[in-house]
mmCIF file of C-alpha atoms in Angstrom:
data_model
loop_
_atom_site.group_PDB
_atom_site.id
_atom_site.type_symbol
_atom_site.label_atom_id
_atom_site.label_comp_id
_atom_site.label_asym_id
_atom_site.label_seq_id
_atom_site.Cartn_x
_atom_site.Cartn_y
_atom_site.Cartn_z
ATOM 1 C CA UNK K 1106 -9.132 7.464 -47.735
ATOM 2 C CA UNK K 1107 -9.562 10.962 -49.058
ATOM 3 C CA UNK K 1108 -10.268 14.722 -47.481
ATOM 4 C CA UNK K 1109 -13.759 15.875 -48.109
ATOM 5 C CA UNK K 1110 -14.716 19.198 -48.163
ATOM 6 C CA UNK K 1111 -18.102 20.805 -47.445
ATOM 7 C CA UNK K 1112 -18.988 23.422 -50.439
ATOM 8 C CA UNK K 1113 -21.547 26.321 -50.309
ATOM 9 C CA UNK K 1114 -24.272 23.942 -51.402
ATOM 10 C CA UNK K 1115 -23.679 21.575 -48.463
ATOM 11 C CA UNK K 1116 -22.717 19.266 -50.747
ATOM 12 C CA UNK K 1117 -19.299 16.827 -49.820
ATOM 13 C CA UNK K 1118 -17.197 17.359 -52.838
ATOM 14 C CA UNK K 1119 -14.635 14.334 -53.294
ATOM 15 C CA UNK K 1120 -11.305 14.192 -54.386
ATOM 16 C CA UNK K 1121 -11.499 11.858 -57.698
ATOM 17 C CA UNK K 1122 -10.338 8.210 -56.854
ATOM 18 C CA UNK K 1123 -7.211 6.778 -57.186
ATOM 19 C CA UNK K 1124 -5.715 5.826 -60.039
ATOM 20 C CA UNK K 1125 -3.481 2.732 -58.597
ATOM 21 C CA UNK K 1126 -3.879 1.320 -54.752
ATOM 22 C CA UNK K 1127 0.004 2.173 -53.965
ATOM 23 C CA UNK K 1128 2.294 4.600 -55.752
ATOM 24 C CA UNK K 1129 6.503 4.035 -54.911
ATOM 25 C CA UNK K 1130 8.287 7.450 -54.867
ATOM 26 C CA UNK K 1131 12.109 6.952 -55.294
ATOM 27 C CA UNK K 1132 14.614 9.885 -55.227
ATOM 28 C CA UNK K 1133 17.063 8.995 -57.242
ATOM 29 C CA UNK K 1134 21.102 10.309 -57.005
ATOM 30 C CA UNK K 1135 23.806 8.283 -58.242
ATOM 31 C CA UNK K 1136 21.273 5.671 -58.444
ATOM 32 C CA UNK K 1137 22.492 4.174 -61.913
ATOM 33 C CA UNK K 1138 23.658 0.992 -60.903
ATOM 34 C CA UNK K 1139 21.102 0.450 -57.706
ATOM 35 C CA UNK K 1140 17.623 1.582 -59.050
ATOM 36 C CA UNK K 1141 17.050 -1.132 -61.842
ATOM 37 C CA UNK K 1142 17.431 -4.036 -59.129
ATOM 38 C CA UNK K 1143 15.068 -1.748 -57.228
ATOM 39 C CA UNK K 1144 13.175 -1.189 -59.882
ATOM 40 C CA UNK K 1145 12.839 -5.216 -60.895
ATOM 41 C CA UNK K 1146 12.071 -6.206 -57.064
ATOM 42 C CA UNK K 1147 9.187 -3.909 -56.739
ATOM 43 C CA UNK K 1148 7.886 -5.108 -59.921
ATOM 44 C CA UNK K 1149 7.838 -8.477 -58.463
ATOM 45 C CA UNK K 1150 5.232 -7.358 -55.822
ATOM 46 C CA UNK K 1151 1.887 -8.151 -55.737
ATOM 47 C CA UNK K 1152 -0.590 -4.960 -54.664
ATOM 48 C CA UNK K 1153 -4.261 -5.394 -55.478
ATOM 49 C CA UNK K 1154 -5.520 -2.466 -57.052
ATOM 50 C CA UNK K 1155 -1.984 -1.729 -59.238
ATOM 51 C CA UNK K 1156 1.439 -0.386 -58.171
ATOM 52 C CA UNK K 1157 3.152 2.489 -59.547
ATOM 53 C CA UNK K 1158 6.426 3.429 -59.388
ATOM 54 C CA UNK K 1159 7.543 7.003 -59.560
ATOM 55 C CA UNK K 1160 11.197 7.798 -60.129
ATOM 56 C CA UNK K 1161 12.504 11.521 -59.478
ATOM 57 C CA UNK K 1162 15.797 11.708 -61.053
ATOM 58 C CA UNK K 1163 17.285 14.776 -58.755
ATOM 59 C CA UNK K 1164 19.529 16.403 -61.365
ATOM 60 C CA UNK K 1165 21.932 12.729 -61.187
ATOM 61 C CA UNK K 1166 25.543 13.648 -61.604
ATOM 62 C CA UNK K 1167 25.792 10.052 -63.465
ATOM 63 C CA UNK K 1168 23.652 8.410 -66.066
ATOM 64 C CA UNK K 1169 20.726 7.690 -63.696
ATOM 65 C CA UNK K 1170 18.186 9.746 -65.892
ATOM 66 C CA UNK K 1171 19.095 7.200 -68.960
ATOM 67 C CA UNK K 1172 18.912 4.277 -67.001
ATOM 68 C CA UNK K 1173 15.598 5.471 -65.221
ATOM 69 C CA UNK K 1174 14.178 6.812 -68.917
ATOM 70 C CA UNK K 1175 15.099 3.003 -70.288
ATOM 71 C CA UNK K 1176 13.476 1.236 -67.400
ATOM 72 C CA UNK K 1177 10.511 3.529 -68.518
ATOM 73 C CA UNK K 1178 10.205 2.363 -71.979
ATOM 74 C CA UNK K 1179 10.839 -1.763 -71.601
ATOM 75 C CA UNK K 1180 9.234 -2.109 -68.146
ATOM 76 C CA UNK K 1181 5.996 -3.831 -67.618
ATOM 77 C CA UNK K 1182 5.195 -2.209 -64.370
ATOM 78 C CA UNK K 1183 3.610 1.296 -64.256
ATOM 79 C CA UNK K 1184 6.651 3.992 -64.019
ATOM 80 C CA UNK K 1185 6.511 7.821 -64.148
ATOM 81 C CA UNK K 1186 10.247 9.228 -64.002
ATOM 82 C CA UNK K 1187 10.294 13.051 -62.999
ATOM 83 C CA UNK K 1188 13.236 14.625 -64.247
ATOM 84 C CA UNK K 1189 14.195 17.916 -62.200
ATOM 85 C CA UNK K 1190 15.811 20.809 -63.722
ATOM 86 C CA UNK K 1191 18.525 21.010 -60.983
ATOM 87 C CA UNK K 1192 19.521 19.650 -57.682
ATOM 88 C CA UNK K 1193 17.061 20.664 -55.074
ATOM 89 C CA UNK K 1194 17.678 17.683 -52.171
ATOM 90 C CA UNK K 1195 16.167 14.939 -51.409
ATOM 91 C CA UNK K 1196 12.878 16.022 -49.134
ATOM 92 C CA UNK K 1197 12.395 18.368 -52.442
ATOM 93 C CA UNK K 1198 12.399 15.524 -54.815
ATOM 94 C CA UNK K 1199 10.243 13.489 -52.365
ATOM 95 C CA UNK K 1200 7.745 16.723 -52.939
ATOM 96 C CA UNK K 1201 8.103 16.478 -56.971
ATOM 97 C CA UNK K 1202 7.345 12.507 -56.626
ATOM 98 C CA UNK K 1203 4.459 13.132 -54.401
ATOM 99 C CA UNK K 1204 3.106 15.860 -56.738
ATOM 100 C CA UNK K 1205 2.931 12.923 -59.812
ATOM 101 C CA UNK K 1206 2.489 10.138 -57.771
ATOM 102 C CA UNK K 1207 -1.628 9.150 -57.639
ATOM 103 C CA UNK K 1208 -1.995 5.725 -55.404
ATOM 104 C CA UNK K 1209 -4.415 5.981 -52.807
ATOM 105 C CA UNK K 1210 -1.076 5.053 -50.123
ATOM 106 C CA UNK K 1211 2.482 6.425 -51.306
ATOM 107 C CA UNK K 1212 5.646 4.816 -49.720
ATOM 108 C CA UNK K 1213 8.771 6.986 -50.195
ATOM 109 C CA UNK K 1214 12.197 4.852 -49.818
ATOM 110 C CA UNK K 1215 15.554 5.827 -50.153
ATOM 111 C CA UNK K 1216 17.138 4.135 -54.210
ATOM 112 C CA UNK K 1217 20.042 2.530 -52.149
ATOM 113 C CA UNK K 1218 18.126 -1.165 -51.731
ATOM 114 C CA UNK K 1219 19.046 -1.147 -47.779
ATOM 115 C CA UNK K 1220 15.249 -1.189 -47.454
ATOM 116 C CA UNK K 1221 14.247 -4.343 -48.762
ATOM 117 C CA UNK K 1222 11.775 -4.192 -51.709
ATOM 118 C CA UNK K 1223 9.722 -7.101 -49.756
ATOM 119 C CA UNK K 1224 8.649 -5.165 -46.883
ATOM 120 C CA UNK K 1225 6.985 -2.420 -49.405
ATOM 121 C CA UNK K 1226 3.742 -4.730 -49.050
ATOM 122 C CA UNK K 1227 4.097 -5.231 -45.662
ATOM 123 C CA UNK K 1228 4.140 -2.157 -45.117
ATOM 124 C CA UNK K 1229 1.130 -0.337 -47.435
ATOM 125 C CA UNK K 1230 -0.715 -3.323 -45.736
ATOM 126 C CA UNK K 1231 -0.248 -2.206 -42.337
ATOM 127 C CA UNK K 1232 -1.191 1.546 -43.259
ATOM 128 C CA UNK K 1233 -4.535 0.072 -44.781
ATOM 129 C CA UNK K 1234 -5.581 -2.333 -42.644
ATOM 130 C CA UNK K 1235 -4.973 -0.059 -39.766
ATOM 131 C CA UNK K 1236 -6.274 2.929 -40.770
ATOM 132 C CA UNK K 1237 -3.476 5.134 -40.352
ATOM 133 C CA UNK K 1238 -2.386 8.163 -42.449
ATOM 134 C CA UNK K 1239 1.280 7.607 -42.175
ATOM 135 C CA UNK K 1240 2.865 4.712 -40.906
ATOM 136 C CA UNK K 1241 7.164 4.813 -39.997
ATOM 137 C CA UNK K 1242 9.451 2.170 -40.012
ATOM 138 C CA UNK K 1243 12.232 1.826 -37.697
ATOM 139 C CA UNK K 1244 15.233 -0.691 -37.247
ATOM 140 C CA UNK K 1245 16.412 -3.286 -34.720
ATOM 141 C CA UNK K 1246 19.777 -2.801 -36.523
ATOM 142 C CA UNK K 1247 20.284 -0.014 -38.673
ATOM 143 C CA UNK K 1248 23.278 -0.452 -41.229
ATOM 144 C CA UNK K 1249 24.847 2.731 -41.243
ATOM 145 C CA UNK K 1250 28.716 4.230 -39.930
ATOM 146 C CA UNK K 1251 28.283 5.023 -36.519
ATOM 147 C CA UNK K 1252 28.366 9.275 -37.297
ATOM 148 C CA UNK K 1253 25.258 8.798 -39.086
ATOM 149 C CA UNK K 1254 23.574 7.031 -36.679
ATOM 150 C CA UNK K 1255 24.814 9.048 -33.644
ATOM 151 C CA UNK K 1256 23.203 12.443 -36.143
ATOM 152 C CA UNK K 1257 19.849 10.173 -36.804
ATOM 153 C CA UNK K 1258 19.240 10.308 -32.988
ATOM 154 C CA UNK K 1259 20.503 13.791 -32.120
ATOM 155 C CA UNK K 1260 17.961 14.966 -34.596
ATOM 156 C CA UNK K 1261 15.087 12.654 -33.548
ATOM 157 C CA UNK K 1262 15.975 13.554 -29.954
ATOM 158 C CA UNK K 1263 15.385 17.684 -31.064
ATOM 159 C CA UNK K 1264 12.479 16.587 -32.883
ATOM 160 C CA UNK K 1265 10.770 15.717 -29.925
ATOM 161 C CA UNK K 1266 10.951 19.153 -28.630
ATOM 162 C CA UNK K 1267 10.637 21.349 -31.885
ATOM 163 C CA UNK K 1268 7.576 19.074 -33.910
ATOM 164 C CA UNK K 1269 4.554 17.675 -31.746
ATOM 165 C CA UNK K 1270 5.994 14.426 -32.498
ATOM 166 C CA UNK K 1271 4.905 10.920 -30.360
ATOM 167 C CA UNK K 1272 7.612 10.785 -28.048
ATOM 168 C CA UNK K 1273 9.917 7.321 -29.249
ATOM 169 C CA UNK K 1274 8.565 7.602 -33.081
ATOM 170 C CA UNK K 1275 11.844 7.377 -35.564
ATOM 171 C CA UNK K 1276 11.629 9.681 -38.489
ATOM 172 C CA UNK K 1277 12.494 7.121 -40.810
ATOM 173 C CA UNK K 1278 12.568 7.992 -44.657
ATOM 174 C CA UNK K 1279 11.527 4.657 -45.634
ATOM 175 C CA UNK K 1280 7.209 5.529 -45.141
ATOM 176 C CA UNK K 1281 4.002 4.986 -46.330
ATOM 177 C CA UNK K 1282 1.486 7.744 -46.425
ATOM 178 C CA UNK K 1283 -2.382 8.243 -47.438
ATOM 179 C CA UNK K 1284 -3.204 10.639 -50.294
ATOM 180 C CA UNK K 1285 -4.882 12.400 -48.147
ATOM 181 C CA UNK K 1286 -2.159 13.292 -46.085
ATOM 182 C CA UNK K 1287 0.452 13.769 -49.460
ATOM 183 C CA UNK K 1288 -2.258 16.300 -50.360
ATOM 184 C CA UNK K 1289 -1.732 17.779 -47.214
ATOM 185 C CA UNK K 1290 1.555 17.885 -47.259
ATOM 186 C CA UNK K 1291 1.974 19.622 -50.975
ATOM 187 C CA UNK K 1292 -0.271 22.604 -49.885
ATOM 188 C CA UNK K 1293 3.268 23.541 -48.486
ATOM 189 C CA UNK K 1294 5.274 25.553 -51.041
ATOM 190 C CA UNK K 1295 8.072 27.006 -49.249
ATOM 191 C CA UNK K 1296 11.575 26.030 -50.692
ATOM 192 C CA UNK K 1297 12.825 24.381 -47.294
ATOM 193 C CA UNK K 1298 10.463 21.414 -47.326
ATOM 194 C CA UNK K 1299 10.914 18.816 -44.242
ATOM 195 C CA UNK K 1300 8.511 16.220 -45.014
ATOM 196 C CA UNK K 1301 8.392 15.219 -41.671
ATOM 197 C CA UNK K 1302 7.673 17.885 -39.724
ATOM 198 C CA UNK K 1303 5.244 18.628 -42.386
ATOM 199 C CA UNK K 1304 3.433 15.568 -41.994
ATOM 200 C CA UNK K 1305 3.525 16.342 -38.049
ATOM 201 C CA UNK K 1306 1.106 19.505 -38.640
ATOM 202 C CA UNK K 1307 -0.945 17.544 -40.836
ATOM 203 C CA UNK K 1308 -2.316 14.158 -38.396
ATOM 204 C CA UNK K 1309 -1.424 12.515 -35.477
ATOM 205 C CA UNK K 1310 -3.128 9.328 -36.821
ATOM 206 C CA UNK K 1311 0.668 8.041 -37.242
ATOM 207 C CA UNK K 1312 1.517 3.958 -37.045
ATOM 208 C CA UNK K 1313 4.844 2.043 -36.547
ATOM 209 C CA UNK K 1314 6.565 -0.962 -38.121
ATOM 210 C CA UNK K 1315 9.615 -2.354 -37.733
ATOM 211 C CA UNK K 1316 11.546 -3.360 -40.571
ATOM 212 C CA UNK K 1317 14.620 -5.093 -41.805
ATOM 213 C CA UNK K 1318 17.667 -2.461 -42.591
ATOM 214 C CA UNK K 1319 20.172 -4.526 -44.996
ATOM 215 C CA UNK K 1320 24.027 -2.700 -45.358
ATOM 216 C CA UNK K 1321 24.761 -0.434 -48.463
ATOM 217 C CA UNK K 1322 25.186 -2.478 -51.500
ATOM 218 C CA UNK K 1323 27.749 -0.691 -53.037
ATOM 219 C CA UNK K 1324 28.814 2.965 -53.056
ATOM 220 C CA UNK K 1325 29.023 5.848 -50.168
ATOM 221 C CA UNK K 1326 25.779 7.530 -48.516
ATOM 222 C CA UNK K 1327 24.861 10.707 -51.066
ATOM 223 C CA UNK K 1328 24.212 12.134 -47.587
ATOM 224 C CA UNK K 1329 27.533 14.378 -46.499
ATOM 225 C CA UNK K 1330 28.224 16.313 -42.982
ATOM 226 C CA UNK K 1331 27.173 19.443 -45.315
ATOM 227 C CA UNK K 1332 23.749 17.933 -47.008
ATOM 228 C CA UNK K 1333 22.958 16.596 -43.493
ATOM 229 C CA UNK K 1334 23.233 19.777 -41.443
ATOM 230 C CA UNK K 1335 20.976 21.424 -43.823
ATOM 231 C CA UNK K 1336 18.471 18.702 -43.536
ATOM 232 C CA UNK K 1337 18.849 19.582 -40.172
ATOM 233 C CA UNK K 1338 18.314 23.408 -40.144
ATOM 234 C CA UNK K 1339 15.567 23.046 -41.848
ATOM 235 C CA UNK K 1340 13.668 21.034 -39.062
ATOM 236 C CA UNK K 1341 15.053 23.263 -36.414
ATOM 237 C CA UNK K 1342 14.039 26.695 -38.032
ATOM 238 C CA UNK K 1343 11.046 25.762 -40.359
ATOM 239 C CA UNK K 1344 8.473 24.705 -37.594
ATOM 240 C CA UNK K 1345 8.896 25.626 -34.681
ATOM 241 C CA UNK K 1346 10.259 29.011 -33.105
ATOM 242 C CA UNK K 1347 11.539 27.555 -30.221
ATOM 243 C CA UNK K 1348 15.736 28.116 -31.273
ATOM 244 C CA UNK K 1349 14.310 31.933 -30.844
ATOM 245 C CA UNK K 1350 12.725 31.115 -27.300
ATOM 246 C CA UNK K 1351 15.881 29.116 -26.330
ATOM 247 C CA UNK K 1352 18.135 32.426 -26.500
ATOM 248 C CA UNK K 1353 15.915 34.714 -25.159
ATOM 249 C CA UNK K 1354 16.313 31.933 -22.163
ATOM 250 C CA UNK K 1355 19.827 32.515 -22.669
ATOM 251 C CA UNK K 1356 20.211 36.130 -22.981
ATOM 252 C CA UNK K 1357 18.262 36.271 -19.496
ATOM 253 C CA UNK K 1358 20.324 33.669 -17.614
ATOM 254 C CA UNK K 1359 23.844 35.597 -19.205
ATOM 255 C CA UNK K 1360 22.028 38.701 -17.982
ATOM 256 C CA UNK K 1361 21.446 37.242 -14.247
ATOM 257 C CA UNK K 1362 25.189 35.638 -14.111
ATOM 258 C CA UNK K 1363 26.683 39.138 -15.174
ATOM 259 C CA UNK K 1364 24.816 40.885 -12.268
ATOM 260 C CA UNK K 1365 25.807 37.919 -9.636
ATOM 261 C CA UNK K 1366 29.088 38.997 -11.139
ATOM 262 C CA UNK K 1367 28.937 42.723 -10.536
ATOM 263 C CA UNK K 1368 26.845 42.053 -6.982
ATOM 264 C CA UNK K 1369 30.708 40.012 -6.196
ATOM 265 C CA UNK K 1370 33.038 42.093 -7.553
ATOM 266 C CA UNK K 1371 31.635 44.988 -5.781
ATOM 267 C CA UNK K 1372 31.547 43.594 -2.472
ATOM 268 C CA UNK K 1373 35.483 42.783 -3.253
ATOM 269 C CA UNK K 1374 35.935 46.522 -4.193
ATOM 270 C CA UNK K 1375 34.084 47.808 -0.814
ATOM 271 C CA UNK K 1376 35.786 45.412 1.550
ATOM 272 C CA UNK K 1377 39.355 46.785 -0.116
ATOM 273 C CA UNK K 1378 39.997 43.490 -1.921
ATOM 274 C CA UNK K 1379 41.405 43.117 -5.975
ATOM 275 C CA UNK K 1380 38.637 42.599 -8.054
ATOM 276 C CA UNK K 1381 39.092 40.052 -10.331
ATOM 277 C CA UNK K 1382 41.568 40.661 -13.674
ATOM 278 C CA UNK K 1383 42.025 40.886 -17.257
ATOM 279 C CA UNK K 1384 41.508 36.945 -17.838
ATOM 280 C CA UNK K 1385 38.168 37.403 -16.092
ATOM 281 C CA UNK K 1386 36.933 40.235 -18.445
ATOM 282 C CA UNK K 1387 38.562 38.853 -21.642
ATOM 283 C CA UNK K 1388 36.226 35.604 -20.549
ATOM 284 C CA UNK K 1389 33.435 37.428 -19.704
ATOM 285 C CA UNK K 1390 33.246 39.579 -22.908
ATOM 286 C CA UNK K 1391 34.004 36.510 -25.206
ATOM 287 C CA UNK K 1392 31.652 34.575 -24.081
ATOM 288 C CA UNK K 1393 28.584 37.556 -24.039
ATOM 289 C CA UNK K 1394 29.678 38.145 -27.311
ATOM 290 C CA UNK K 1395 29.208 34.673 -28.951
ATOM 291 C CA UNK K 1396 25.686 34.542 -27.191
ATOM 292 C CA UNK K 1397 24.946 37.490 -29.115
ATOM 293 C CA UNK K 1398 26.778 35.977 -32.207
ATOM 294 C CA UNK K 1399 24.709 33.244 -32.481
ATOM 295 C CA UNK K 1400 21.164 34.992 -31.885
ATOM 296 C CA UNK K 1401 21.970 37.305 -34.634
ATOM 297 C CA UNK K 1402 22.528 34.402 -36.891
ATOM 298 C CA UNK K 1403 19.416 32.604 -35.298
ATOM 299 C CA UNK K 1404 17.291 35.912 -36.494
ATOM 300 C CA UNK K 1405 19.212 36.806 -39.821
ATOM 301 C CA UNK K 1406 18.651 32.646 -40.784
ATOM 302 C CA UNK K 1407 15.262 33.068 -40.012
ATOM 303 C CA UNK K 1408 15.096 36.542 -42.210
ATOM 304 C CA UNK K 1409 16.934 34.957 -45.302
ATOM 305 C CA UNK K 1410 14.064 31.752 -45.307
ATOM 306 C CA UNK K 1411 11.377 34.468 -44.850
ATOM 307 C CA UNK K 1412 13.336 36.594 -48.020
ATOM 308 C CA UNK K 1413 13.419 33.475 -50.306
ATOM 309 C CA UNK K 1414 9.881 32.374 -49.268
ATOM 310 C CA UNK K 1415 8.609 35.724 -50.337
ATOM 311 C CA UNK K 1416 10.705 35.920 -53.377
ATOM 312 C CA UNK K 1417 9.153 32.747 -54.171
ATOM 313 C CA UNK K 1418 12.203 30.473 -54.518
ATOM 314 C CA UNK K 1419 10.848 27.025 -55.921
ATOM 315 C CA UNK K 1420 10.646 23.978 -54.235
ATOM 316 C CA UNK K 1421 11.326 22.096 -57.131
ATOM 317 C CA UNK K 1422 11.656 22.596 -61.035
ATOM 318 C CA UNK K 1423 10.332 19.641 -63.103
ATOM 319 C CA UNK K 1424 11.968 19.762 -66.732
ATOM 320 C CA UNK K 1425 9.927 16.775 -67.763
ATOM 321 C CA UNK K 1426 7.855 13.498 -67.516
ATOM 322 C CA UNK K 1427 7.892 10.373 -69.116
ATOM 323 C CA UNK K 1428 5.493 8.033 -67.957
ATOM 324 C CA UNK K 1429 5.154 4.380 -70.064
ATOM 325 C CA UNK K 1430 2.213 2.804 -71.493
ATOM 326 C CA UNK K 1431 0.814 1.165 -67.844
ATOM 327 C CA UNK K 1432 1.221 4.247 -66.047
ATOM 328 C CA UNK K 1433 -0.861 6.036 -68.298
ATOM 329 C CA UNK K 1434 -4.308 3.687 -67.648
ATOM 330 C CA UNK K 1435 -5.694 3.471 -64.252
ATOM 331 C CA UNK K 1436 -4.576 1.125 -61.814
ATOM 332 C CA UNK K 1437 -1.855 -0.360 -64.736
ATOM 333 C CA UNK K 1438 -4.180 -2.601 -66.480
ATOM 334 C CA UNK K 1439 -3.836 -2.755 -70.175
#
């Protein structure tokens, strides 16, 4: 599947074909340890039409870029490792894969092996066969502490009001994707990338699968309270304007409770009565106050993405690319 554009001439121009029928992105962070049994499962697979691997080493604070550059050299499967300047995230280092990834599908899964290799085929086959530009997984049981699950559906649940999502569609990380649609989604340059909601303003040709989740191997979730709200900002400020639209909703119910308010306490001053005290006020003004608070953070977090945009903070900075023998000839044959 490809976009096709119309030139001058009224000639279809084509984007040039594939180079392998399914490209693996992999983000890799403290990966050392995990990403060569990754790495030797998906070689395993069969895909018509060549796999490739691509391995985005995210600034690693371990030895993941050595272990990633050795799988490189001695592996027989095609394998590209991107190796980024700093750490920019992990929807950023999905970007950087799908910039140097070139299958005609591209599945992006997490380096942790609780997505099982296996169901990488399953997967890309259900995408194909179905015609779909991106296709989700989602989990009967999914294997992580119960904070992370509890923030997985507080931000699905806001994503069905802030991204013209299907209503009941997980956001899953582990998913396949046309090149079509990855060339959709790179047109996007910003430095707050959210592939999903990207992908949301691209098609609505979007598929389902369920998959098998298996518990962490070994090791903690690179994901922290900290790396997770900013995940999270940047779906609720990047696409939608709707946190804006939600206080000005707010500032006009606060404005209709403070003149109920002064409508009561000056029928208590005219009928000789005490109007009510200090406590009151104190309560009143507090609360006013952190409405206001919190809209002028709303705006100035909007401002500051608009400043950095414009200033043209990167997305990503690639320092280099190795890619091994296979990768290098189209679809991996030698």
């Amino acid at each position: 599947m490809g976009q096709q554009a119309v030139s001058a001439a009224g000639m279809i121009d084509t984007p040039p074909a594939p180079a392998f029928a399914l490209s693996v992105v992999v983000p890799v962070y403290n990966g050392a340890t995990s990403v060569p049994v990754l790495v030797e499962a998906l070689s395993r697979l069969e895909v018509p039409g060549g796999l490739e691997i691509v391995l985005v080493n995210d600034c690693s604070p371990d030895n993941s870029l050595e272990v990633c550059r050795e799988l490189c050299r001695r592996n027989e499967v095609a394998l590209t490792v991107v190796n980024l300047a700093r750490n920019f995230g992990e929807h950023n280092a999905v970007m950087a894969g799908l910039a140097h990834a070139r299958g005609a599908y591209i599945i992006n899964m997490d380096d942790d092996l609780q997505n099982p290799p296996e169901e990488v085929v399953r997967l890309w086959r259900h995408a194909r066969d179905n015609d779909y530009d991106v296709v989700y997984t989602y989990y009967a049981d999914k294997q992580h502490a119960a904070w992370r699950n509890l923030g997985s559906r507080f931000t699905n649940w806001c994503a069905d009001f802030l991204l013209d999502k299907p209503k009941g569609l997980y956001l899953s990380s582990f998913r396949c994707m046309s090149a079509f649609t990855a060339r959709q989604v790179l047109a996007h340059t910003g430095p707050f990338p959210y592939v999903d909601g990207l992908i949301m303003q691209v098609t609505q040709r979007i598929g389902r699968l369920q998959v098998e989740h298996l518990p962490r191997a070994e090791g903690r979730s690179n994901y922290t309270f900290r790396r997770l709200v900013r995940l999270f900002m940047s779906m609720f400020l990047n696409f939608s304007v709707m946190p804006l639209r939600i206080g000005t909703l707010t500032g006009f119910v606060m404005a209709a409770l403070g003149l109920l308010a002064f409508l009561v306490i000056l029928i208590e001053a005219v009928s000789g009565g005490t109007p009510p005290g200090y406590a009151s006020v104190m309560a009143a003004v507090l609360l006013l106050a952190g409405v206001q608070l919190i809209m002028l953070g709303l705006v100035g977090e909007y401002l500051g993405r608009l400043f950095l945009t414009v200033n043209k903070k990167p997305q990503f900075v690639v320092r280099d690319v190795e890619r091994n023998e296979r990768a290098r000839m189209p679809g991996g044959n030698p």
